[in-house]
Coordinates of C-alpha atoms in Angstrom, one line a residue:
Chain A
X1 CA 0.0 0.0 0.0
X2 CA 3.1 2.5 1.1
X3 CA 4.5 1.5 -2.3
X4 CA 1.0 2.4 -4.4
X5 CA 0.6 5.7 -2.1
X6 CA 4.3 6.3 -3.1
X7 CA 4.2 5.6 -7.0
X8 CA 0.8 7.9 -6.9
X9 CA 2.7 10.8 -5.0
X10 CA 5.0 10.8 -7.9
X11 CA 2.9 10.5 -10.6
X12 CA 1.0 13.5 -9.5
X13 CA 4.1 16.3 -9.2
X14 CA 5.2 14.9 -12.6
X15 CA 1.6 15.8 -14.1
X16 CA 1.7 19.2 -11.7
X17 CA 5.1 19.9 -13.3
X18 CA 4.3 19.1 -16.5
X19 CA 1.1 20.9 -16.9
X20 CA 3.0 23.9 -14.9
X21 CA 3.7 25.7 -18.9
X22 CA 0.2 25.3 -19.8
X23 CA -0.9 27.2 -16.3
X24 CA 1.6 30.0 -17.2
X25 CA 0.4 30.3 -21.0
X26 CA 1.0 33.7 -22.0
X27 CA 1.7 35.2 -25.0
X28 CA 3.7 38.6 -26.1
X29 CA 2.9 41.9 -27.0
X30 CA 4.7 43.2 -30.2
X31 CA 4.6 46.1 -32.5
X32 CA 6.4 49.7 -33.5
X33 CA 6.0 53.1 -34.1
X34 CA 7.7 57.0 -33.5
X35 CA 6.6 59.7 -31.3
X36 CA 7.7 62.7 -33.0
X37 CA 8.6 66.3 -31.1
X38 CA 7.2 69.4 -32.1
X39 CA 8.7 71.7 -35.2
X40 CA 9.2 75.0 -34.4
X41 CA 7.9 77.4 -37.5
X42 CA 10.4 80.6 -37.9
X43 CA 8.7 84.2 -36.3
X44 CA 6.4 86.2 -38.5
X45 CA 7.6 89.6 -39.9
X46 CA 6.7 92.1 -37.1
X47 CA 5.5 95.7 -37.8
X48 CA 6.9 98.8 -35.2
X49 CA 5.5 102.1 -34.3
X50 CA 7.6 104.9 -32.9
X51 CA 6.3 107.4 -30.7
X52 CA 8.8 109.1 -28.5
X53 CA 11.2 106.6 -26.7
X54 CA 8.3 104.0 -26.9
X55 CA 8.6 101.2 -30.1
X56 CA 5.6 99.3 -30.1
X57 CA 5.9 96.0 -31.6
X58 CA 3.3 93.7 -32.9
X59 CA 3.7 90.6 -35.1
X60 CA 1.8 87.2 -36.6
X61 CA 0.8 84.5 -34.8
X62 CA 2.8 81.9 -35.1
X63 CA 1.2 78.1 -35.8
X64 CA 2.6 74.4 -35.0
X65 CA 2.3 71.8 -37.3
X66 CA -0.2 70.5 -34.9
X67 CA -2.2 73.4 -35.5
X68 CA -1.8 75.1 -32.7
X69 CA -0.7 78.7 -31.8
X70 CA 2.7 79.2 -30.1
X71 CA 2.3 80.4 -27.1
X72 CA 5.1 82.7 -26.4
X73 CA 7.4 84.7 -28.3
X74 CA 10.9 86.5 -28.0
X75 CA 11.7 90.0 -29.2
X76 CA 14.8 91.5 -30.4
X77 CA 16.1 94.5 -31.3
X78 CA 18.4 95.7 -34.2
X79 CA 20.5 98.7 -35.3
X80 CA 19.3 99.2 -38.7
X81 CA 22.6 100.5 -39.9
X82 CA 25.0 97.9 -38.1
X83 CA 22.7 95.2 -37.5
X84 CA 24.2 94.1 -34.2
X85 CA 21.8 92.7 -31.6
X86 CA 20.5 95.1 -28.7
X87 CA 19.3 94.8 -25.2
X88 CA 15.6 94.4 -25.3
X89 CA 14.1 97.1 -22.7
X90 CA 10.8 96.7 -20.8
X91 CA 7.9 95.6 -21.7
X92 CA 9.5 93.6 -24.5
X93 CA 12.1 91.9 -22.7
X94 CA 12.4 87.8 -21.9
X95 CA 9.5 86.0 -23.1
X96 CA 6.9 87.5 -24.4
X97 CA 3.0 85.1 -24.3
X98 CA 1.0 87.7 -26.8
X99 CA 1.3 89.5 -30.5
X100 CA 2.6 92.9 -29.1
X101 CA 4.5 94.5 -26.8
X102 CA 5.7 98.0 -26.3
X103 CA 9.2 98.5 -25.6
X104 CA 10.3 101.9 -23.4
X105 CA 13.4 103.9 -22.5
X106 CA 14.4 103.3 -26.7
X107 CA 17.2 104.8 -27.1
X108 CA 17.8 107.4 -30.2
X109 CA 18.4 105.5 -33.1
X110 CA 17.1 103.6 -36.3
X111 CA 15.8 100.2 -35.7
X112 CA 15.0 96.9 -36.6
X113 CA 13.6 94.0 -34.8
X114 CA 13.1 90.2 -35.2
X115 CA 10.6 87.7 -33.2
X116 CA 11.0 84.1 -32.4
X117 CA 8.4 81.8 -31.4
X118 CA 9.3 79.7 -28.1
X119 CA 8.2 76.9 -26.7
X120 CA 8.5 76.3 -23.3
X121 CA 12.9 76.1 -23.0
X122 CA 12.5 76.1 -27.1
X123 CA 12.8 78.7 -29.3
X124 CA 12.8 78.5 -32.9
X125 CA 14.2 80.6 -35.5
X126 CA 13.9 84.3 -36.0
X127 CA 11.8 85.7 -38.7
X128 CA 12.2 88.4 -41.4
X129 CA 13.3 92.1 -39.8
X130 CA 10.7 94.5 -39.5
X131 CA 10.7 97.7 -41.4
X132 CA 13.3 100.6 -39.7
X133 CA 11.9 102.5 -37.1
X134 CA 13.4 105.7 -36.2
X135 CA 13.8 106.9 -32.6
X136 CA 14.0 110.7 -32.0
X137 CA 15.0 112.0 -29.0
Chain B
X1 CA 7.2 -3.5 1.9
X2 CA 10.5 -3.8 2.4
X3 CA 13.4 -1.2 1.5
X4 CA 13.9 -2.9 -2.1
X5 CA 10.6 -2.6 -3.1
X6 CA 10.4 1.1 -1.8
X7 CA 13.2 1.5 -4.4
X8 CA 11.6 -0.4 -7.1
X9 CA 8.6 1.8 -6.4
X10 CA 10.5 5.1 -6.8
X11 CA 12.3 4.0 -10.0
X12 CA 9.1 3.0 -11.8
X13 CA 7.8 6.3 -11.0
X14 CA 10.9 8.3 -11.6
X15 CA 10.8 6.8 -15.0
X16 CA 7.1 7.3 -15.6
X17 CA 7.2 10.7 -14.8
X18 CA 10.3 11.1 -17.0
X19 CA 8.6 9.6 -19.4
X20 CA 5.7 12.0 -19.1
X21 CA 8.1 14.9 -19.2
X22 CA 9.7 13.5 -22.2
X23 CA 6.2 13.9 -24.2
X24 CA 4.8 16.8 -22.9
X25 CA 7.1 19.3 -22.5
X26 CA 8.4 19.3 -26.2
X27 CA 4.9 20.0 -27.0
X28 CA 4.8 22.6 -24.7
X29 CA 7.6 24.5 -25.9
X30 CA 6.6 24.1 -29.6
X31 CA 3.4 25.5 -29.0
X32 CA 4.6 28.4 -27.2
X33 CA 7.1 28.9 -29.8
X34 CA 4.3 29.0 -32.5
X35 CA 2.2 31.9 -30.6
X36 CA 1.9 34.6 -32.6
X37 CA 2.1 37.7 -30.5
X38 CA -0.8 40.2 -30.2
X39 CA 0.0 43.7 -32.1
X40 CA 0.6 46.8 -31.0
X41 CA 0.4 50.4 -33.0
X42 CA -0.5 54.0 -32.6
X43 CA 1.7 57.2 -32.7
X44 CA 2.0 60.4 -30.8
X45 CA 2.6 64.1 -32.3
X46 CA 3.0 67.6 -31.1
X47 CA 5.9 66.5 -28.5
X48 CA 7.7 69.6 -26.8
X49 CA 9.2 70.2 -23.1
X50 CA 7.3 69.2 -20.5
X51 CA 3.9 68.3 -22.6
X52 CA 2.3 65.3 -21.7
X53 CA 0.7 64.2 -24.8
X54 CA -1.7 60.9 -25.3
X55 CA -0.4 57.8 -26.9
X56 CA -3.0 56.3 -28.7
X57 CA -2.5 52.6 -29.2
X58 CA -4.3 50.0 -31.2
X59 CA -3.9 46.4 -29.9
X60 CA -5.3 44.0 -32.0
X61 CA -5.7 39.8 -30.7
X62 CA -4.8 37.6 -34.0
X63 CA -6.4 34.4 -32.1
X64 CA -9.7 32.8 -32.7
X65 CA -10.1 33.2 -28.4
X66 CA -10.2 36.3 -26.3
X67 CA -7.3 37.1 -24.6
X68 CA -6.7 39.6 -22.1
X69 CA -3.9 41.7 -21.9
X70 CA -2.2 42.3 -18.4
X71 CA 0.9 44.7 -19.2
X72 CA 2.3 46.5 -22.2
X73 CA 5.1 49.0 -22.1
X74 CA 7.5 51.1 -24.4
X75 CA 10.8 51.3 -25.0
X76 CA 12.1 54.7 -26.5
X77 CA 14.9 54.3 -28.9
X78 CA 16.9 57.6 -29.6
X79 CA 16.4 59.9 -32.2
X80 CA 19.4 60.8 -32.4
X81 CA 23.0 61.2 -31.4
X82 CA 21.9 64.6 -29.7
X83 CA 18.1 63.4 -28.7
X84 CA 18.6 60.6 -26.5
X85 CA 15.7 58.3 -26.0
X86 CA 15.5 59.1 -22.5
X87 CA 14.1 62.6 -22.8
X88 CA 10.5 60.7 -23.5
X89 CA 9.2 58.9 -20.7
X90 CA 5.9 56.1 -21.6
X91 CA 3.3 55.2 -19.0
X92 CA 2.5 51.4 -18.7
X93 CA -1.1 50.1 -18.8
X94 CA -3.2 51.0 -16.1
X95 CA -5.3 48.0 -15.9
X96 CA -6.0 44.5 -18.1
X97 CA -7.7 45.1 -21.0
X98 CA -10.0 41.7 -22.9
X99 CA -9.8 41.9 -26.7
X100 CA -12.3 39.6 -28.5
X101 CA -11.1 36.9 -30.8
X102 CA -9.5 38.6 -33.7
X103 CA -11.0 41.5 -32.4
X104 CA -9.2 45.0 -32.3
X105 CA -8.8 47.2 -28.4
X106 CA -7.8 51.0 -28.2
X107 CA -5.9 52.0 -25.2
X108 CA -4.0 55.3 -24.3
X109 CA -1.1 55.3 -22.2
X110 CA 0.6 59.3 -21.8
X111 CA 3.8 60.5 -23.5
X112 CA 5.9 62.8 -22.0
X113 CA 9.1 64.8 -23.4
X114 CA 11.2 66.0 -20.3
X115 CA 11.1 69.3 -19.4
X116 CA 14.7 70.1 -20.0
X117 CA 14.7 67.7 -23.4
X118 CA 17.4 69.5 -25.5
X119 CA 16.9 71.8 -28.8
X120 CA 18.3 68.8 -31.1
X121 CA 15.0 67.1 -29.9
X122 CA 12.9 70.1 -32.0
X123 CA 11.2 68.2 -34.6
X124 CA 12.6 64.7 -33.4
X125 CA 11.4 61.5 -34.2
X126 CA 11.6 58.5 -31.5
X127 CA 11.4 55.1 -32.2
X128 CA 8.9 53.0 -30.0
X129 CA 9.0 49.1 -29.6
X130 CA 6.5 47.7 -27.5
X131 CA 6.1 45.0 -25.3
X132 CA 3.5 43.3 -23.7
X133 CA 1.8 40.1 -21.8
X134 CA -1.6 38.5 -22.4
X135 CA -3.0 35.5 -21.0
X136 CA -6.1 33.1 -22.1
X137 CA -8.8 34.6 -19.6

């Protein structure tokens, strides 16, 4: 009888061992595609207005290829006749989340500027100059 | 029974069970080596720093039974040199999802590009792979 009970102890874990793959039966997950970043369209061609020391600014909205609008936009200043970068004064300084800004305290001069879209630490390519402004003091 | 036939008793089953083994588990292994995996596709657009876009995913089941799928993930391949894959972070599947025999499932797990991704990342394209695990419900 010890014998029997014996042979039918091991007859059982080798059927429990051998039907262990069929409990675990599972079968994969397969497959491949992108995720692709935003492109960042160049800034629109801006327009300025002199009056006094005050150049107000105002340019296009600028669209993703998602469709939507950029949300924020950098400003920079030119000279017109050496076309070296300036310091951007207040209120169009840093980052810049609408289509105008006025900038104050201009110095006398003749001007150009250029906008950049930005996204979030992005910013994408400056667009066309505007036409020259002329500051008079 | 004495300690001879205790040892007869083992070997029969020893051998029975190897015997077992011998049959079964070949077949086993074939079959899981025949199971075709269920599919995964979908894409995500419109990436930038710090968005958290939707990854919409098709999962389609090419067995004549239901299955249900209890995890799927990503792996993010670099776009490039400068984009490393690990600016893009994939979220896993909340819960199992059943997909009927040969029958089709959408699911959305989130996609997000890190907030300090670089600007070689503008416009990037990163390769997904998926993985995942199913079982017979």
């Amino acid at each position: 009888m010890r014998g029997l009970a014996g042979l039918a102890t091991v007859l059982a874990l080798a059927c429990a061992w051998v039907s262990r793959g069929e409990a675990s039966w599972s079968l994969p997950g397969a497959g491949q595609s992108a995720a692709k970043a935003q492109v960042l369209p160049a800034g629109g061609t801006p327009s300025a207005t002199a009056t006094g020391a005050s150049v107000t600014v105002t340019w296009p909205q600028s669209t993703l290829a998602t469709g939507e609008a950029v949300p924020a936009y950098v400003v920079t200043r030119y000279d017109a006749v050496t076309g070296i970068a300036q310091t951007t004064l207040a209120d169009c300084a840093g980052t810049i989340a609408a289509l105008t800004c006025t900038e104050t305290g201009v110095p006398a001069g003749t001007w150009r500027y250029r906008v950049a879209p930005k996204l979030e630490t992005w910013l994408g390519a400056q667009g066309p100059a505007s036409a020259s402004v002329i500051v008079l003091l | 029974m004495g300690p001879r036939g205790l040892l007869t008793t083992a070997a029969v089953g020893a051998a029975l069970a190897l015997a077992v083994a011998a049959v079964a588990m070949p077949q086993a292994a074939s079959e899981r080596s025949r199971v075709k995996p269920f599919t995964v596709s979908g894409t995500v657009t419109g990436l930038y720093p710090g968005a958290d876009r939707p990854l919409r995913l098709v999962l389609r089941n090419p067995h004549p039974f239901a299955i249900r799928v209890t995890a799927l993930w990503a792996e993010v391949g670099d776009a490039s040199r400068r984009c490393r894959g690990y600016n893009l972070s994939v979220s896993r599947l909340g819960s199992p999802v059943t997909i009927a025999p040969r029958g089709d499932r959408r699911v959305v797990l989130r996609a997000t590009l890190l907030g300090w991704a670089p600007a070689a990342c503008r416009g990037a394209s990163f390769r997904l792979s998926y993985g995942g695990r199913a079982v017979r419900p």
